[in-house]
Amino acid sequence: QSVLTQPPSMSGTPGQRVTISCSGSSFNIGNNYVYWYQQLPGTAPKLLMYRNNQRPSGVPDRFSGSKSGTSASLAISGLRSEDEADYFCAAWDDSVSGQYVFGSGTKVTVL
Amino acid sequence: QLQLEESGPGLVKPSETLSLTCSVSGDSINTKNYYWGWIRQPPGGGLEWIGNVYYSGSTYYKPSLKSRVTMSIDTSKNQFSLKVRSVTAADTAVYFCARDQRGYSDSADATVFDYWGRGTLVTVAS
C-alpha cells in the first residue's frame, strides 16, 4: 500500500483539463518537495515536474504542478492523445529511517 | 546525452541472489553532483524505490529492503550494481537504474530521478 494516494484512473476528451491528486502526510508532502513522473506504455518513467511546480526542459507548459498542505496535484490542460499514460507522484518520506516514496499511480485515458 | 542500461539475468531462483549492473555512458559517474539509484516495478504495479549509491560508495536504502540489499559502484567501469539476497516471487519486477539529481550537500527531499534506463525484467521462479 502506497504512502501517497492517487486516484487509480481518470479520463478526459481532447482539449479538456484533467487534475490528478496526490494525498500524503506531514512526513512527506507536508514538509518536502513533490515530484511527478509520466510513464508511457512500455517505457521507463520520465520526470515531468520537480520541486512541486518546476518543469524540466522540454515538458510542455500544458503540465502544471501545485502543492497545498499535505496534498499535491498535477494538472494537464488541453489534453492530447499522447498524454495517455500512467502518472506517479513522489516525495521524500521522513518517517522510519527516511525513504523516497511513490504514489500508487493514476492511469489517464484520453477518450 | 546521458544513457543508462541495465543488465543481468532475467530469471533467478527463489532464495538466491539477484544481481544487476547499470552501465552509464555519456558522462562520468565519478562526480560529486549526483547519486545513482535503483527503482523497481512489479508487473502491472507501481514504482518502488530500492536505494541510492554515491560515487564514494556511500549508500542508503529503503528501510524494509535494507537487510537484503547491497549497492556498489565501480567508477573505473562507469557502472553501479544492485544485489538483492534471498529473493522470492515478490521480487519479480522490472528493475530500473536512474540518476538522482541530488548532490551530496543537498537535503534528502531533493531526491529526483531525471535519467532512467529502459529497465530489465527479473522473474523469480524455480
PDB file of C-alpha atoms in Angstrom:
ATOM      1  CA  GLN A   1       0.000   0.000   0.000  1.00  0.00           C
ATOM      2  CA  SER A   2       1.459   3.322  -1.119  1.00  0.00           C
ATOM      3  CA  VAL A   3       2.151   6.103   1.343  1.00  0.00           C
ATOM      4  CA  LEU A   4       0.969   8.601  -1.262  1.00  0.00           C
ATOM      5  CA  THR A   5      -2.591   8.130  -2.507  1.00  0.00           C
ATOM      6  CA  GLN A   6      -3.700   8.832  -6.057  1.00  0.00           C
ATOM      7  CA  PRO A   7      -6.937   8.027  -7.897  1.00  0.00           C
ATOM      8  CA  PRO A   8      -6.422   4.817  -9.905  1.00  0.00           C
ATOM      9  CA  SER A   9      -7.779   6.280 -13.112  1.00  0.00           C
ATOM     10  CA  MET A  10      -9.007   9.437 -14.763  1.00  0.00           C
ATOM     11  CA  SER A  11     -10.179  10.231 -18.248  1.00  0.00           C
ATOM     12  CA  GLY A  12     -10.954  13.165 -20.485  1.00  0.00           C
ATOM     13  CA  THR A  13     -11.565  14.168 -24.054  1.00  0.00           C
ATOM     14  CA  PRO A  14      -9.016  16.016 -26.155  1.00  0.00           C
ATOM     15  CA  GLY A  15      -8.736  19.635 -25.104  1.00  0.00           C
ATOM     16  CA  GLN A  16     -10.119  19.089 -21.605  1.00  0.00           C
ATOM     17  CA  ARG A  17      -8.318  19.797 -18.344  1.00  0.00           C
ATOM     18  CA  VAL A  18      -7.533  16.887 -16.049  1.00  0.00           C
ATOM     19  CA  THR A  19      -6.243  17.275 -12.498  1.00  0.00           C
ATOM     20  CA  ILE A  20      -4.593  14.370 -10.689  1.00  0.00           C
ATOM     21  CA  SER A  21      -4.436  14.493  -6.909  1.00  0.00           C
ATOM     22  CA  CYS A  22      -1.770  13.068  -4.613  1.00  0.00           C
ATOM     23  CA  SER A  23      -2.531  12.861  -0.906  1.00  0.00           C
ATOM     24  CA  GLY A  24       0.119  12.312   1.746  1.00  0.00           C
ATOM     25  CA  SER A  25       1.015  13.428   5.249  1.00  0.00           C
ATOM     26  CA  SER A  26       3.242  15.769   7.198  1.00  0.00           C
ATOM     27  CA  PHE A  27       6.014  13.170   6.922  1.00  0.00           C
ATOM     28  CA  ASN A  28       6.200  13.543   3.157  1.00  0.00           C
ATOM     29  CA  ILE A  29       4.253  16.085   1.093  1.00  0.00           C
ATOM     30  CA  GLY A  30       3.600  18.344   4.053  1.00  0.00           C
ATOM     31  CA  ASN A  31       7.292  19.100   4.593  1.00  0.00           C
ATOM     32  CA  ASN A  32       9.081  18.019   1.436  1.00  0.00           C
ATOM     33  CA  TYR A  33       9.098  18.633  -2.286  1.00  0.00           C
ATOM     34  CA  VAL A  34       6.736  16.766  -4.587  1.00  0.00           C
ATOM     35  CA  TYR A  35       7.765  15.283  -7.922  1.00  0.00           C
ATOM     36  CA  TRP A  36       5.726  13.879 -10.807  1.00  0.00           C
ATOM     37  CA  TYR A  37       6.677  11.226 -13.326  1.00  0.00           C
ATOM     38  CA  GLN A  38       4.938  10.215 -16.557  1.00  0.00           C
ATOM     39  CA  GLN A  39       5.183   6.639 -17.779  1.00  0.00           C
ATOM     40  CA  LEU A  40       4.045   5.935 -21.319  1.00  0.00           C
ATOM     41  CA  PRO A  41       3.072   2.313 -22.037  1.00  0.00           C
ATOM     42  CA  GLY A  42       6.080   0.006 -22.138  1.00  0.00           C
ATOM     43  CA  THR A  43       8.614   2.704 -21.342  1.00  0.00           C
ATOM     44  CA  ALA A  44      10.603   3.986 -18.392  1.00  0.00           C
ATOM     45  CA  PRO A  45       9.202   6.793 -16.260  1.00  0.00           C
ATOM     46  CA  LYS A  46      10.039  10.330 -17.313  1.00  0.00           C
ATOM     47  CA  LEU A  47      10.437  13.264 -14.939  1.00  0.00           C
ATOM     48  CA  LEU A  48       7.533  15.644 -15.525  1.00  0.00           C
ATOM     49  CA  MET A  49       7.657  18.046 -12.575  1.00  0.00           C
ATOM     50  CA  TYR A  50      10.184  18.733  -9.816  1.00  0.00           C
ATOM     51  CA  ARG A  51      10.165  20.763  -6.601  1.00  0.00           C
ATOM     52  CA  ASN A  52       6.344  20.964  -6.622  1.00  0.00           C
ATOM     53  CA  ASN A  53       5.857  23.087  -9.717  1.00  0.00           C
ATOM     54  CA  GLN A  54       9.031  23.243 -11.819  1.00  0.00           C
ATOM     55  CA  ARG A  55       9.012  21.816 -15.325  1.00  0.00           C
ATOM     56  CA  PRO A  56      12.184  20.244 -16.733  1.00  0.00           C
ATOM     57  CA  SER A  57      13.306  21.489 -20.094  1.00  0.00           C
ATOM     58  CA  GLY A  58      11.127  20.058 -22.860  1.00  0.00           C
ATOM     59  CA  VAL A  59       7.993  19.491 -20.800  1.00  0.00           C
ATOM     60  CA  PRO A  60       5.093  21.444 -22.306  1.00  0.00           C
ATOM     61  CA  ASP A  61       3.533  24.214 -20.236  1.00  0.00           C
ATOM     62  CA  ARG A  62       0.233  22.347 -20.507  1.00  0.00           C
ATOM     63  CA  PHE A  63       1.520  20.498 -17.452  1.00  0.00           C
ATOM     64  CA  SER A  64       1.484  22.323 -14.121  1.00  0.00           C
ATOM     65  CA  GLY A  65       2.024  21.263 -10.526  1.00  0.00           C
ATOM     66  CA  SER A  66       0.904  22.633  -7.194  1.00  0.00           C
ATOM     67  CA  LYS A  67       1.026  21.759  -3.511  1.00  0.00           C
ATOM     68  CA  SER A  68      -1.090  22.722  -0.535  1.00  0.00           C
ATOM     69  CA  GLY A  69      -0.591  21.283   2.916  1.00  0.00           C
ATOM     70  CA  THR A  70      -0.290  17.519   2.674  1.00  0.00           C
ATOM     71  CA  SER A  71      -1.693  17.254  -0.847  1.00  0.00           C
ATOM     72  CA  ALA A  72      -0.381  17.961  -4.311  1.00  0.00           C
ATOM     73  CA  SER A  73      -1.841  17.965  -7.773  1.00  0.00           C
ATOM     74  CA  LEU A  74      -0.799  17.740 -11.392  1.00  0.00           C
ATOM     75  CA  ALA A  75      -2.932  19.479 -13.969  1.00  0.00           C
ATOM     76  CA  ILE A  76      -2.934  18.694 -17.649  1.00  0.00           C
ATOM     77  CA  SER A  77      -4.663  21.344 -19.720  1.00  0.00           C
ATOM     78  CA  GLY A  78      -5.521  20.953 -23.376  1.00  0.00           C
ATOM     79  CA  LEU A  79      -5.422  17.157 -23.049  1.00  0.00           C
ATOM     80  CA  ARG A  80      -3.852  15.399 -26.027  1.00  0.00           C
ATOM     81  CA  SER A  81      -3.836  11.760 -27.118  1.00  0.00           C
ATOM     82  CA  GLU A  82      -0.122  11.489 -26.362  1.00  0.00           C
ATOM     83  CA  ASP A  83      -0.838  12.324 -22.716  1.00  0.00           C
ATOM     84  CA  GLU A  84      -2.405   8.878 -22.249  1.00  0.00           C
ATOM     85  CA  ALA A  85      -0.072   7.363 -19.674  1.00  0.00           C
ATOM     86  CA  ASP A  86       0.441   6.479 -16.030  1.00  0.00           C
ATOM     87  CA  TYR A  87       1.325   9.350 -13.720  1.00  0.00           C
ATOM     88  CA  PHE A  88       3.121   8.925 -10.398  1.00  0.00           C
ATOM     89  CA  CYS A  89       3.723  11.478  -7.680  1.00  0.00           C
ATOM     90  CA  ALA A  90       6.734  11.077  -5.396  1.00  0.00           C
ATOM     91  CA  ALA A  91       8.308  12.650  -2.320  1.00  0.00           C
ATOM     92  CA  TRP A  92      10.822  12.014   0.396  1.00  0.00           C
ATOM     93  CA  ASP A  93       9.219  10.499   3.496  1.00  0.00           C
ATOM     94  CA  ASP A  94      10.811  11.329   6.851  1.00  0.00           C
ATOM     95  CA  SER A  95       9.103   8.601   8.850  1.00  0.00           C
ATOM     96  CA  VAL A  96      11.006   5.448   9.897  1.00  0.00           C
ATOM     97  CA  SER A  97      14.573   5.948   8.616  1.00  0.00           C
ATOM     98  CA  GLY A  98      13.629   8.051   5.616  1.00  0.00           C
ATOM     99  CA  GLN A  99      12.834   6.843   2.145  1.00  0.00           C
ATOM    100  CA  TYR A 100      11.729   8.019  -1.285  1.00  0.00           C
ATOM    101  CA  VAL A 101       8.116   7.066  -1.858  1.00  0.00           C
ATOM    102  CA  PHE A 102       5.965   6.958  -4.957  1.00  0.00           C
ATOM    103  CA  GLY A 103       2.236   7.373  -5.254  1.00  0.00           C
ATOM    104  CA  SER A 104       0.026   4.497  -6.291  1.00  0.00           C
ATOM    105  CA  GLY A 105      -0.211   5.865  -9.819  1.00  0.00           C
ATOM    106  CA  THR A 106      -3.030   7.258 -11.958  1.00  0.00           C
ATOM    107  CA  LYS A 107      -3.872   5.945 -15.402  1.00  0.00           C
ATOM    108  CA  VAL A 108      -5.023   8.792 -17.631  1.00  0.00           C
ATOM    109  CA  THR A 109      -7.116   7.776 -20.602  1.00  0.00           C
ATOM    110  CA  VAL A 110      -7.868  10.126 -23.466  1.00  0.00           C
ATOM    111  CA  LEU A 111     -11.333   9.308 -24.794  1.00  0.00           C
TER     112      LEU A 111
ATOM    113  CA  GLN B   1      23.283  12.633 -23.858  1.00  0.00           C
ATOM    114  CA  LEU B   2      23.413  10.534 -20.715  1.00  0.00           C
ATOM    115  CA  GLN B   3      22.316   6.928 -21.175  1.00  0.00           C
ATOM    116  CA  LEU B   4      21.829   4.152 -18.635  1.00  0.00           C
ATOM    117  CA  GLU B   5      21.421   0.471 -19.385  1.00  0.00           C
ATOM    118  CA  GLU B   6      20.587  -2.342 -17.002  1.00  0.00           C
ATOM    119  CA  SER B   7      21.972  -5.838 -17.469  1.00  0.00           C
ATOM    120  CA  GLY B   8      21.766  -9.134 -15.647  1.00  0.00           C
ATOM    121  CA  PRO B   9      19.941 -12.464 -15.523  1.00  0.00           C
ATOM    122  CA  GLY B  10      16.255 -12.369 -16.363  1.00  0.00           C
ATOM    123  CA  LEU B  11      15.474 -15.408 -14.232  1.00  0.00           C
ATOM    124  CA  VAL B  12      16.534 -16.032 -10.645  1.00  0.00           C
ATOM    125  CA  LYS B  13      15.571 -18.964  -8.434  1.00  0.00           C
ATOM    126  CA  PRO B  14      13.831 -18.388  -5.109  1.00  0.00           C
ATOM    127  CA  SER B  15      16.223 -17.936  -2.153  1.00  0.00           C
ATOM    128  CA  GLU B  16      19.098 -16.995  -4.477  1.00  0.00           C
ATOM    129  CA  THR B  17      20.668 -13.584  -5.119  1.00  0.00           C
ATOM    130  CA  LEU B  18      19.520 -11.178  -7.826  1.00  0.00           C
ATOM    131  CA  SER B  19      22.426  -9.246  -9.351  1.00  0.00           C
ATOM    132  CA  LEU B  20      22.109  -6.355 -11.780  1.00  0.00           C
ATOM    133  CA  THR B  21      24.520  -3.845 -13.261  1.00  0.00           C
ATOM    134  CA  CYS B  22      23.809  -0.405 -14.654  1.00  0.00           C
ATOM    135  CA  SER B  23      26.214   0.840 -17.315  1.00  0.00           C
ATOM    136  CA  VAL B  24      26.334   4.593 -17.753  1.00  0.00           C
ATOM    137  CA  SER B  25      27.501   6.349 -20.921  1.00  0.00           C
ATOM    138  CA  GLY B  26      27.638   9.967 -21.952  1.00  0.00           C
ATOM    139  CA  ASP B  27      29.107  11.221 -18.687  1.00  0.00           C
ATOM    140  CA  SER B  28      31.249  10.047 -15.801  1.00  0.00           C
ATOM    141  CA  ILE B  29      29.608   8.705 -12.655  1.00  0.00           C
ATOM    142  CA  ASN B  30      32.719   9.755 -10.745  1.00  0.00           C
ATOM    143  CA  THR B  31      31.146  13.064  -9.728  1.00  0.00           C
ATOM    144  CA  LYS B  32      30.031  14.741  -6.525  1.00  0.00           C
ATOM    145  CA  ASN B  33      26.986  16.133  -8.295  1.00  0.00           C
ATOM    146  CA  TYR B  34      24.706  13.099  -8.341  1.00  0.00           C
ATOM    147  CA  TYR B  35      23.604   9.937  -6.632  1.00  0.00           C
ATOM    148  CA  TRP B  36      22.677   6.828  -8.621  1.00  0.00           C
ATOM    149  CA  GLY B  37      19.607   4.785  -7.824  1.00  0.00           C
ATOM    150  CA  TRP B  38      17.566   1.660  -8.382  1.00  0.00           C
ATOM    151  CA  ILE B  39      13.784   1.581  -8.667  1.00  0.00           C
ATOM    152  CA  ARG B  40      11.598  -1.433  -9.409  1.00  0.00           C
ATOM    153  CA  GLN B  41       8.090  -2.013 -10.728  1.00  0.00           C
ATOM    154  CA  PRO B  42       6.221  -5.319 -10.377  1.00  0.00           C
ATOM    155  CA  PRO B  43       4.160  -6.367 -13.403  1.00  0.00           C
ATOM    156  CA  GLY B  44       1.109  -4.122 -13.581  1.00  0.00           C
ATOM    157  CA  GLY B  45       2.141  -2.366 -10.382  1.00  0.00           C
ATOM    158  CA  GLY B  46       3.563   0.863  -9.102  1.00  0.00           C
ATOM    159  CA  LEU B  47       7.093   2.135  -8.596  1.00  0.00           C
ATOM    160  CA  GLU B  48       9.214   1.265  -5.575  1.00  0.00           C
ATOM    161  CA  TRP B  49      12.492   2.978  -4.700  1.00  0.00           C
ATOM    162  CA  ILE B  50      15.164   0.488  -3.613  1.00  0.00           C
ATOM    163  CA  GLY B  51      18.145   2.672  -2.770  1.00  0.00           C
ATOM    164  CA  ASN B  52      20.904   5.019  -3.907  1.00  0.00           C
ATOM    165  CA  VAL B  53      24.677   4.916  -4.153  1.00  0.00           C
ATOM    166  CA  TYR B  54      27.167   7.810  -4.294  1.00  0.00           C
ATOM    167  CA  TYR B  55      30.433   7.882  -6.249  1.00  0.00           C
ATOM    168  CA  SER B  56      32.296   7.441  -2.971  1.00  0.00           C
ATOM    169  CA  GLY B  57      30.458   4.183  -2.294  1.00  0.00           C
ATOM    170  CA  SER B  58      28.143   5.670   0.316  1.00  0.00           C
ATOM    171  CA  THR B  59      24.674   4.114   0.174  1.00  0.00           C
ATOM    172  CA  TYR B  60      21.211   4.435   1.614  1.00  0.00           C
ATOM    173  CA  TYR B  61      18.360   2.008   1.173  1.00  0.00           C
ATOM    174  CA  LYS B  62      14.630   1.640   1.620  1.00  0.00           C
ATOM    175  CA  PRO B  63      14.335   0.516   5.264  1.00  0.00           C
ATOM    176  CA  SER B  64      12.149  -2.514   4.533  1.00  0.00           C
ATOM    177  CA  LEU B  65      14.693  -3.835   1.990  1.00  0.00           C
ATOM    178  CA  LYS B  66      17.867  -2.834   3.791  1.00  0.00           C
ATOM    179  CA  SER B  67      18.575  -6.281   5.242  1.00  0.00           C
ATOM    180  CA  ARG B  68      18.628  -7.911   1.783  1.00  0.00           C
ATOM    181  CA  VAL B  69      20.073  -5.201  -0.489  1.00  0.00           C
ATOM    182  CA  THR B  70      23.623  -4.158  -1.325  1.00  0.00           C
ATOM    183  CA  MET B  71      24.594  -1.494  -3.847  1.00  0.00           C
ATOM    184  CA  SER B  72      28.081  -0.753  -5.074  1.00  0.00           C
ATOM    185  CA  ILE B  73      29.774   1.472  -7.611  1.00  0.00           C
ATOM    186  CA  ASP B  74      32.765   0.982  -9.935  1.00  0.00           C
ATOM    187  CA  THR B  75      33.848   4.370 -11.217  1.00  0.00           C
ATOM    188  CA  SER B  76      36.615   2.825 -13.355  1.00  0.00           C
ATOM    189  CA  LYS B  77      33.957   0.981 -15.378  1.00  0.00           C
ATOM    190  CA  ASN B  78      31.328   3.736 -15.085  1.00  0.00           C
ATOM    191  CA  GLN B  79      28.927   1.205 -13.605  1.00  0.00           C
ATOM    192  CA  PHE B  80      26.951   0.667 -10.454  1.00  0.00           C
ATOM    193  CA  SER B  81      25.335  -2.511  -9.204  1.00  0.00           C
ATOM    194  CA  LEU B  82      22.493  -3.965  -7.187  1.00  0.00           C
ATOM    195  CA  LYS B  83      22.285  -7.225  -5.264  1.00  0.00           C
ATOM    196  CA  VAL B  84      19.121  -8.499  -3.607  1.00  0.00           C
ATOM    197  CA  ARG B  85      19.563 -11.597  -1.455  1.00  0.00           C
ATOM    198  CA  SER B  86      17.074 -14.342  -0.593  1.00  0.00           C
ATOM    199  CA  VAL B  87      14.655 -13.404  -3.343  1.00  0.00           C
ATOM    200  CA  THR B  88      11.044 -14.549  -3.505  1.00  0.00           C
ATOM    201  CA  ALA B  89       8.305 -14.206  -6.108  1.00  0.00           C
ATOM    202  CA  ALA B  90       7.525 -10.785  -4.605  1.00  0.00           C
ATOM    203  CA  ASP B  91      10.861  -9.555  -6.007  1.00  0.00           C
ATOM    204  CA  THR B  92       9.688 -10.209  -9.569  1.00  0.00           C
ATOM    205  CA  ALA B  93       9.706  -6.821 -11.258  1.00  0.00           C
ATOM    206  CA  VAL B  94      11.153  -4.582 -13.921  1.00  0.00           C
ATOM    207  CA  TYR B  95      14.266  -3.048 -12.383  1.00  0.00           C
ATOM    208  CA  PHE B  96      15.268   0.455 -13.459  1.00  0.00           C
ATOM    209  CA  CYS B  97      18.513   2.262 -12.775  1.00  0.00           C
ATOM    210  CA  ALA B  98      18.419   6.054 -12.730  1.00  0.00           C
ATOM    211  CA  ARG B  99      20.388   9.182 -11.972  1.00  0.00           C
ATOM    212  CA  ASP B 100      19.382  11.170  -8.900  1.00  0.00           C
ATOM    213  CA  GLN B 101      19.934  14.899  -9.311  1.00  0.00           C
ATOM    214  CA  ARG B 102      20.503  15.209  -5.578  1.00  0.00           C
ATOM    215  CA  GLY B 103      24.059  16.154  -4.744  1.00  0.00           C
ATOM    216  CA  TYR B 104      25.812  15.190  -1.530  1.00  0.00           C
ATOM    217  CA  SER B 105      25.181  18.559   0.121  1.00  0.00           C
ATOM    218  CA  ASP B 106      21.509  18.640  -0.849  1.00  0.00           C
ATOM    219  CA  SER B 107      18.792  17.633   1.562  1.00  0.00           C
ATOM    220  CA  ALA B 108      17.140  14.235   1.088  1.00  0.00           C
ATOM    221  CA  ASP B 109      13.968  15.787  -0.251  1.00  0.00           C
ATOM    222  CA  ALA B 110      15.947  16.981  -3.262  1.00  0.00           C
ATOM    223  CA  THR B 111      15.970  13.363  -4.463  1.00  0.00           C
ATOM    224  CA  VAL B 112      14.683  13.303  -8.043  1.00  0.00           C
ATOM    225  CA  PHE B 113      15.389  10.894 -10.884  1.00  0.00           C
ATOM    226  CA  ASP B 114      15.974  12.679 -14.170  1.00  0.00           C
ATOM    227  CA  TYR B 115      17.552   9.999 -16.359  1.00  0.00           C
ATOM    228  CA  TRP B 116      16.364   6.391 -16.405  1.00  0.00           C
ATOM    229  CA  GLY B 117      17.430   3.170 -18.051  1.00  0.00           C
ATOM    230  CA  ARG B 118      14.899   1.230 -20.105  1.00  0.00           C
ATOM    231  CA  GLY B 119      14.505  -1.331 -17.370  1.00  0.00           C
ATOM    232  CA  THR B 120      15.068  -5.073 -17.234  1.00  0.00           C
ATOM    233  CA  LEU B 121      12.547  -7.698 -16.179  1.00  0.00           C
ATOM    234  CA  VAL B 122      13.708 -10.078 -13.485  1.00  0.00           C
ATOM    235  CA  THR B 123      11.492 -13.057 -12.771  1.00  0.00           C
ATOM    236  CA  VAL B 124      11.914 -15.098  -9.606  1.00  0.00           C
ATOM    237  CA  ALA B 125      10.836 -18.662 -10.289  1.00  0.00           C
ATOM    238  CA  SER B 126      12.153 -22.195  -9.992  1.00  0.00           C
TER     239      SER B 126
END
